[in-house]
């Protein structure tokens, strides 16, 4: 009888805490168009798979009237569960409990589940919805943030870390997501900034709304803080599931294989790319024509659109695609594009995902703003990350490969395992017009008709050098291939690279140009 | 992201122009303007606490022009070279953004 009583008491206790901030606070949360923390976890995880821990953890703060305050779960739900059968660790901040504010115990619940994830080698997903530090707890809250950042860093490159911003995430709180691998945001719901509009207005007199300062769209398109952008929480949850299915769950595993499927893209790969190197096209059509089932999960879709990165599968195995995008800014490399690609390359390398590089780029973006924004430093990140990567690295030059860009886009010289080029590829030190202007400057200047001479010299240069055969004659390109052969060759190259073992000198770590 | 009928623009990279679309960030980029030595701009947003000069004054290099308080620091803005104060565009007590033209100078 006593046991039964105890069980009933437990159920009662649980029911109270599981309500979080209570009915009124939940009503408010829903009125803001937001799901509750618990509903978010249940929607993301497989049915009945969620198991919660530390439900009865309580804060220990005595000051500022906190002694009498009961905060269910201390404002955060932590636990384990599965997504499509794969185990994960998860935490979700509960905005209905004192605004999801972070106190020391709240943080310790988070670090405990993070430690668990790192030990068990499973992904860690954090759902952020918090007003920030619990000011009443003073530096206890700061300690909590710091302990989370430390673990984010320790887990980096070992297990995937995913941050989902479903509410405010301001001040110090933003740095945990910034340290994780993928950040998801939702229109009208996510807000991220170091200092909010109020502080900015008081200190600087600049008036801006939360949305314009650090809304979902801003981080997805302007800052690049967010990797995935959704219009609703449910869409966001579907995106997370899709990503979790594609990535390995630790650096010691490989991503789950699925049955290989031929691309279903109806577009003939030969017709996607205009022969005129000045005409644009959407490089994502090439990716869809190459990838299994024509599926591609684009990362950073809106930010630095001049380069495309994301995951797809080839022969049932996950690969990372990095592709210049002639549709935007002619596919140039600039600060943001270099940043975007470099981090993705490092992610793929850390998690044993082969990298497929599709190249069609005219060079680096010229401009004072670029130079002063540090295009040297940012551009160097690409060289570093490609050179450093030991996963299989395969490049297909689709059309243009000029100058520094040619080197940066996983060239042979940076350690590419396979270099393929389509027959229309132009691999050259620069575009023919620029090259002819320099090499034949004298002839052009001395000619009676300068323009005619320039045009003649440009044509000469195009015929002699704007092709893949010069590079192929030096062995920089392994094979000039027909577009139709590309998928077959990629599958084969990956098959051959399966046991790739690449030597790197022993070191504590390198010093990349962060 | 792609609109129904994309409006491609000419985009010059070295000697060649490519047809392409522009990103919002690129369109909003700041175009470089060569700064004039005769324009004293705020290097940080803040509040004008004190102004030591008036229009028409000839001020020696190194003399204080004004105090710009920002992030709880009082920054003393000094005359970069000896010149005449042509125009003062700020008043004591006003809060100004970064790169506000505070004082215009002219040669003596």
CSV table of C-alpha atoms in Angstrom, one decimal, chain A residues 79-392:
chain,number,residue,atom,x,y,z
A,79,UNK,CA,16.6,14.7,-21.1
A,80,UNK,CA,17.3,12.1,-23.8
A,81,UNK,CA,15.2,10.6,-26.6
A,82,UNK,CA,15.4,9.6,-30.2
A,83,UNK,CA,14.9,11.3,-33.6
A,84,UNK,CA,14.0,8.7,-36.2
A,85,UNK,CA,15.4,6.1,-33.9
A,86,UNK,CA,18.7,7.8,-33.4
A,87,UNK,CA,19.5,8.7,-29.7
A,88,UNK,CA,20.1,12.3,-28.8
A,89,UNK,CA,20.4,14.6,-25.8
A,90,UNK,CA,18.2,17.6,-25.6
A,91,UNK,CA,17.4,20.6,-23.4
A,92,UNK,CA,14.7,23.3,-23.8
A,93,UNK,CA,14.6,26.5,-21.9
A,94,UNK,CA,11.1,27.1,-20.5
A,95,UNK,CA,10.1,30.7,-21.0
A,96,UNK,CA,7.1,30.3,-18.7
A,97,UNK,CA,9.3,29.9,-15.7
A,98,UNK,CA,10.7,33.3,-14.8
A,99,UNK,CA,11.2,34.1,-18.5
A,100,UNK,CA,13.5,31.0,-19.0
A,101,UNK,CA,16.2,33.1,-17.2
A,102,UNK,CA,19.5,31.3,-16.6
A,103,UNK,CA,20.6,30.7,-13.1
A,104,UNK,CA,23.4,28.5,-11.9
A,105,UNK,CA,21.2,25.4,-11.4
A,106,UNK,CA,19.5,25.9,-14.7
A,107,UNK,CA,22.9,26.1,-16.3
A,108,UNK,CA,24.1,23.0,-14.4
A,109,UNK,CA,21.2,21.0,-15.7
A,110,UNK,CA,22.3,22.0,-19.2
A,111,UNK,CA,26.0,21.2,-18.6
A,112,UNK,CA,25.0,17.9,-17.1
A,113,UNK,CA,23.1,16.8,-20.2
A,114,UNK,CA,25.9,18.2,-22.4
A,115,UNK,CA,28.5,16.1,-20.5
A,116,UNK,CA,26.2,13.1,-21.0
A,117,UNK,CA,26.0,13.7,-24.8
A,118,UNK,CA,29.7,14.0,-25.1
A,119,UNK,CA,30.3,10.8,-23.1
A,120,UNK,CA,27.7,8.8,-24.9
A,121,UNK,CA,28.7,10.3,-28.3
A,122,UNK,CA,25.3,11.5,-29.3
A,123,UNK,CA,24.2,14.8,-30.8
A,124,UNK,CA,23.1,17.6,-28.3
A,125,UNK,CA,20.2,19.8,-29.2
A,126,UNK,CA,19.5,23.0,-27.3
A,127,UNK,CA,16.3,24.9,-27.6
A,128,UNK,CA,16.8,28.5,-26.5
A,129,UNK,CA,14.0,30.6,-25.2
A,130,UNK,CA,15.3,32.8,-22.4
A,131,UNK,CA,15.3,36.4,-21.2
A,132,UNK,CA,18.9,36.0,-20.4
A,133,UNK,CA,20.9,35.8,-17.2
A,134,UNK,CA,18.8,35.6,-13.9
A,135,UNK,CA,20.1,38.9,-12.5
A,136,UNK,CA,19.2,37.9,-8.9
A,137,UNK,CA,21.8,35.2,-9.1
A,138,UNK,CA,24.5,37.6,-10.0
A,139,UNK,CA,27.8,36.1,-11.1
A,140,UNK,CA,26.2,32.6,-10.5
A,141,UNK,CA,24.5,33.1,-13.8
A,142,UNK,CA,27.7,34.3,-15.5
A,143,UNK,CA,29.4,31.2,-14.2
A,144,UNK,CA,26.6,29.1,-15.7
A,145,UNK,CA,27.1,30.6,-19.1
A,146,UNK,CA,30.8,30.2,-19.0
A,147,UNK,CA,30.5,26.5,-18.0
A,148,UNK,CA,28.2,26.0,-21.0
A,149,UNK,CA,30.6,27.7,-23.4
A,150,UNK,CA,33.4,25.6,-22.2
A,151,UNK,CA,31.5,22.4,-22.9
A,152,UNK,CA,30.4,23.7,-26.3
A,153,UNK,CA,34.0,24.0,-27.1
A,154,UNK,CA,35.0,20.6,-25.7
A,155,UNK,CA,32.2,18.9,-27.7
A,156,UNK,CA,33.0,20.8,-30.9
A,157,UNK,CA,34.1,18.4,-33.6
A,158,UNK,CA,33.2,15.4,-31.5
A,159,UNK,CA,29.4,15.4,-31.5
A,160,UNK,CA,27.1,17.5,-33.5
A,161,UNK,CA,25.7,20.4,-31.5
A,162,UNK,CA,22.5,22.0,-32.7
A,163,UNK,CA,21.0,25.3,-31.4
A,164,UNK,CA,17.3,26.1,-32.0
A,165,UNK,CA,16.4,29.7,-31.2
A,166,UNK,CA,12.7,29.8,-30.4
A,167,UNK,CA,12.4,33.1,-28.5
A,168,UNK,CA,14.8,35.7,-27.2
A,169,UNK,CA,18.5,34.7,-26.9
A,170,UNK,CA,20.3,37.8,-25.8
A,171,UNK,CA,23.5,39.0,-24.1
A,172,UNK,CA,25.9,36.2,-23.1
A,173,UNK,CA,23.3,33.6,-24.1
A,174,UNK,CA,24.0,34.1,-27.8
A,175,UNK,CA,27.5,32.7,-27.5
A,176,UNK,CA,26.4,29.1,-26.8
A,177,UNK,CA,24.6,28.9,-30.2
A,178,UNK,CA,27.5,30.7,-31.9
A,179,UNK,CA,29.8,28.0,-30.7
A,180,UNK,CA,27.6,25.2,-31.9
A,181,UNK,CA,27.5,23.7,-35.4
A,182,UNK,CA,24.1,24.6,-36.6
A,183,UNK,CA,21.7,27.4,-35.6
A,184,UNK,CA,18.0,27.2,-36.5
A,185,UNK,CA,15.8,30.3,-36.4
A,186,UNK,CA,12.1,31.0,-37.0
A,187,UNK,CA,10.5,34.1,-38.5
A,188,UNK,CA,9.0,36.5,-35.9
A,189,UNK,CA,10.1,34.2,-33.0
A,190,UNK,CA,13.9,34.1,-32.9
A,191,UNK,CA,15.7,37.2,-31.5
A,192,UNK,CA,19.4,37.2,-31.0
A,193,UNK,CA,21.6,40.1,-30.0
A,194,UNK,CA,24.4,41.0,-27.6
A,195,UNK,CA,22.8,44.3,-26.6
A,196,UNK,CA,19.1,44.8,-27.2
A,197,UNK,CA,17.3,47.8,-28.7
A,198,UNK,CA,16.8,49.5,-25.3
A,199,UNK,CA,20.5,49.6,-24.4
A,200,UNK,CA,21.4,50.7,-27.9
A,201,UNK,CA,18.9,53.5,-27.7
A,202,UNK,CA,20.0,54.6,-24.3
A,203,UNK,CA,23.7,54.5,-24.9
A,204,UNK,CA,23.9,55.5,-28.6
A,205,UNK,CA,20.6,57.0,-29.5
A,206,UNK,CA,20.0,54.5,-32.3
A,207,UNK,CA,16.4,53.4,-32.6
A,208,UNK,CA,15.8,49.9,-34.0
A,209,UNK,CA,13.2,47.2,-33.5
A,210,UNK,CA,14.2,43.8,-32.1
A,211,UNK,CA,13.3,42.2,-35.4
A,212,UNK,CA,15.5,44.6,-37.5
A,213,UNK,CA,18.3,44.3,-35.0
A,214,UNK,CA,18.5,40.5,-34.5
A,215,UNK,CA,15.4,38.8,-36.0
A,216,UNK,CA,15.5,35.5,-37.8
A,217,UNK,CA,15.9,37.0,-41.2
A,218,UNK,CA,18.7,39.2,-40.2
A,219,UNK,CA,20.7,36.3,-38.9
A,220,UNK,CA,19.9,34.1,-41.8
A,221,UNK,CA,20.7,36.7,-44.4
A,222,UNK,CA,23.0,39.4,-43.1
A,223,UNK,CA,25.1,38.1,-40.2
A,224,UNK,CA,25.3,34.4,-41.1
A,225,UNK,CA,24.7,33.4,-37.4
A,226,UNK,CA,21.8,31.2,-38.4
A,227,UNK,CA,22.2,28.2,-40.7
A,228,UNK,CA,18.5,27.3,-41.2
A,229,UNK,CA,15.6,29.7,-41.5
A,230,UNK,CA,11.9,28.6,-41.2
A,231,UNK,CA,8.6,30.4,-41.2
A,232,UNK,CA,7.1,28.3,-38.4
A,233,UNK,CA,8.2,26.2,-35.5
A,234,UNK,CA,6.9,23.1,-37.1
A,235,UNK,CA,8.8,23.8,-40.3
A,236,UNK,CA,11.9,24.3,-38.2
A,237,UNK,CA,11.4,21.0,-36.4
A,238,UNK,CA,11.1,19.2,-39.8
A,239,UNK,CA,14.4,20.9,-40.9
A,240,UNK,CA,16.1,19.6,-37.7
A,241,UNK,CA,14.9,16.1,-38.4
A,242,UNK,CA,16.2,16.2,-41.9
A,243,UNK,CA,19.6,17.4,-40.8
A,244,UNK,CA,19.9,14.9,-38.0
A,245,UNK,CA,19.2,12.1,-40.5
A,246,UNK,CA,22.0,13.3,-42.8
A,247,UNK,CA,24.9,13.9,-40.4
A,248,UNK,CA,27.1,11.4,-38.5
A,249,UNK,CA,26.2,11.4,-34.8
A,250,UNK,CA,29.8,11.6,-33.6
A,251,UNK,CA,33.2,12.0,-35.2
A,252,UNK,CA,33.8,8.3,-34.7
A,253,UNK,CA,30.7,7.3,-36.7
A,254,UNK,CA,29.6,7.7,-40.3
A,255,UNK,CA,26.2,9.0,-41.2
A,256,UNK,CA,23.5,6.5,-41.6
A,257,UNK,CA,23.5,5.0,-45.2
A,258,UNK,CA,20.2,4.8,-47.1
A,259,UNK,CA,19.4,2.8,-50.2
A,260,UNK,CA,21.0,4.6,-53.2
A,261,UNK,CA,18.7,6.3,-55.6
A,262,UNK,CA,19.3,7.8,-59.0
A,263,UNK,CA,18.7,11.6,-59.3
A,264,UNK,CA,15.1,12.3,-60.4
A,265,UNK,CA,15.9,15.8,-61.7
A,266,UNK,CA,14.5,15.9,-65.2
A,267,UNK,CA,17.0,18.6,-66.2
A,268,UNK,CA,19.7,17.4,-68.6
A,269,UNK,CA,22.9,18.2,-66.9
A,270,UNK,CA,24.5,19.3,-70.2
A,271,UNK,CA,21.8,22.0,-70.7
A,272,UNK,CA,22.0,23.6,-67.2
A,273,UNK,CA,25.1,25.6,-67.8
A,274,UNK,CA,25.2,28.2,-70.6
A,275,UNK,CA,28.3,28.0,-72.8
A,276,UNK,CA,28.9,31.7,-72.5
A,277,UNK,CA,30.9,32.1,-69.3
A,278,UNK,CA,29.2,35.5,-68.7
A,279,UNK,CA,25.7,34.0,-68.4
A,280,UNK,CA,24.3,32.9,-65.0
A,281,UNK,CA,22.5,29.7,-63.9
A,282,UNK,CA,21.5,28.2,-60.6
A,283,UNK,CA,24.3,25.8,-59.6
A,284,UNK,CA,21.8,24.1,-57.3
A,285,UNK,CA,20.3,22.5,-60.4
A,286,UNK,CA,23.7,20.8,-61.0
A,287,UNK,CA,23.7,19.5,-57.5
A,288,UNK,CA,20.2,18.2,-57.9
A,289,UNK,CA,21.2,16.5,-61.1
A,290,UNK,CA,24.0,14.7,-59.3
A,291,UNK,CA,22.7,13.9,-55.9
A,292,UNK,CA,20.7,10.8,-54.9
A,293,UNK,CA,17.0,11.3,-55.4
A,294,UNK,CA,17.8,14.9,-56.4
A,295,UNK,CA,17.8,15.8,-52.7
A,296,UNK,CA,19.9,18.6,-51.2
A,297,UNK,CA,19.7,20.1,-47.8
A,298,UNK,CA,21.1,23.6,-48.2
A,299,UNK,CA,22.9,25.2,-45.3
A,300,UNK,CA,23.0,29.0,-45.1
A,301,UNK,CA,20.7,29.4,-48.0
A,302,UNK,CA,20.2,33.1,-47.6
A,303,UNK,CA,23.6,34.2,-46.4
A,304,UNK,CA,26.4,34.7,-48.9
A,305,UNK,CA,24.3,33.3,-51.7
A,306,UNK,CA,27.3,33.5,-54.1
A,307,UNK,CA,28.5,30.2,-52.7
A,308,UNK,CA,26.2,27.2,-52.0
A,309,UNK,CA,26.9,24.7,-49.3
A,310,UNK,CA,24.9,21.8,-48.0
A,311,UNK,CA,24.4,18.0,-47.6
A,312,UNK,CA,23.2,15.5,-50.1
A,313,UNK,CA,23.8,11.8,-50.7
A,314,UNK,CA,25.8,10.0,-53.3
A,315,UNK,CA,25.2,6.2,-53.6
A,316,UNK,CA,23.3,6.4,-50.3
A,317,UNK,CA,26.2,8.0,-48.3
A,318,UNK,CA,26.2,11.6,-47.1
A,319,UNK,CA,28.5,14.1,-48.8
A,320,UNK,CA,29.0,17.9,-48.4
A,321,UNK,CA,28.7,20.0,-51.5
A,322,UNK,CA,30.5,23.3,-51.9
A,323,UNK,CA,29.6,25.1,-55.1
A,324,UNK,CA,30.2,28.6,-56.6
A,325,UNK,CA,26.8,30.2,-57.4
A,326,UNK,CA,27.0,32.2,-60.7
A,327,UNK,CA,23.4,33.3,-60.0
A,328,UNK,CA,24.6,35.7,-57.3
A,329,UNK,CA,27.5,38.1,-57.6
A,330,UNK,CA,28.7,36.0,-60.6
A,331,UNK,CA,29.8,33.4,-58.0
A,332,UNK,CA,32.8,35.4,-56.7
A,333,UNK,CA,34.5,34.6,-53.5
A,334,UNK,CA,34.2,37.4,-50.9
A,335,UNK,CA,34.5,37.7,-47.1
A,336,UNK,CA,31.2,36.1,-46.3
A,337,UNK,CA,31.4,33.3,-48.9
A,338,UNK,CA,34.9,32.3,-47.7
A,339,UNK,CA,33.7,32.3,-44.1
A,340,UNK,CA,30.7,30.3,-45.0
A,341,UNK,CA,32.5,27.6,-47.1
A,342,UNK,CA,35.5,27.4,-44.8
A,343,UNK,CA,33.5,26.5,-41.7
A,344,UNK,CA,31.4,24.0,-43.6
A,345,UNK,CA,34.6,22.3,-44.9
A,346,UNK,CA,35.9,22.0,-41.4
A,347,UNK,CA,32.6,20.6,-40.3
A,348,UNK,CA,32.7,18.0,-43.0
A,349,UNK,CA,36.3,17.1,-42.2
A,350,UNK,CA,35.6,16.8,-38.5
A,351,UNK,CA,32.7,14.4,-39.1
A,352,UNK,CA,34.2,12.3,-41.9
A,353,UNK,CA,32.0,13.6,-44.6
A,354,UNK,CA,33.5,13.6,-48.1
A,355,UNK,CA,33.5,17.0,-49.8
A,356,UNK,CA,32.4,17.6,-53.4
A,357,UNK,CA,33.5,20.9,-54.8
A,358,UNK,CA,31.7,22.3,-57.9
A,359,UNK,CA,33.7,25.2,-59.4
A,360,UNK,CA,32.6,28.0,-61.6
A,361,UNK,CA,34.0,31.3,-60.4
A,362,UNK,CA,35.6,34.4,-61.9
A,363,UNK,CA,37.8,35.3,-58.9
A,364,UNK,CA,37.6,37.4,-55.7
A,365,UNK,CA,35.2,40.3,-55.4
A,366,UNK,CA,37.0,43.6,-56.0
A,367,UNK,CA,36.2,46.6,-53.8
A,368,UNK,CA,37.4,48.8,-51.0
A,369,UNK,CA,34.7,47.4,-48.7
A,370,UNK,CA,36.0,43.9,-49.3
A,371,UNK,CA,39.6,44.8,-48.8
A,372,UNK,CA,38.9,46.7,-45.7
A,373,UNK,CA,36.6,44.0,-44.4
A,374,UNK,CA,39.6,41.7,-44.5
A,375,UNK,CA,39.1,39.6,-47.6
A,376,UNK,CA,42.7,38.5,-47.2
A,377,UNK,CA,42.1,37.1,-43.8
A,378,UNK,CA,38.7,35.6,-44.6
A,379,UNK,CA,39.8,34.2,-48.0
A,380,UNK,CA,42.7,32.5,-46.3
A,381,UNK,CA,40.3,30.5,-44.3
A,382,UNK,CA,39.3,28.6,-47.4
A,383,UNK,CA,42.9,27.7,-48.3
A,384,UNK,CA,43.4,26.6,-44.7
A,385,UNK,CA,40.3,24.5,-44.4
A,386,UNK,CA,40.7,22.7,-47.7
A,387,UNK,CA,44.4,22.1,-47.1
A,388,UNK,CA,43.8,20.8,-43.6
A,389,UNK,CA,40.9,18.5,-44.5
A,390,UNK,CA,41.7,14.8,-44.8
A,391,UNK,CA,38.3,13.5,-45.9
A,392,UNK,CA,38.0,12.5,-49.6
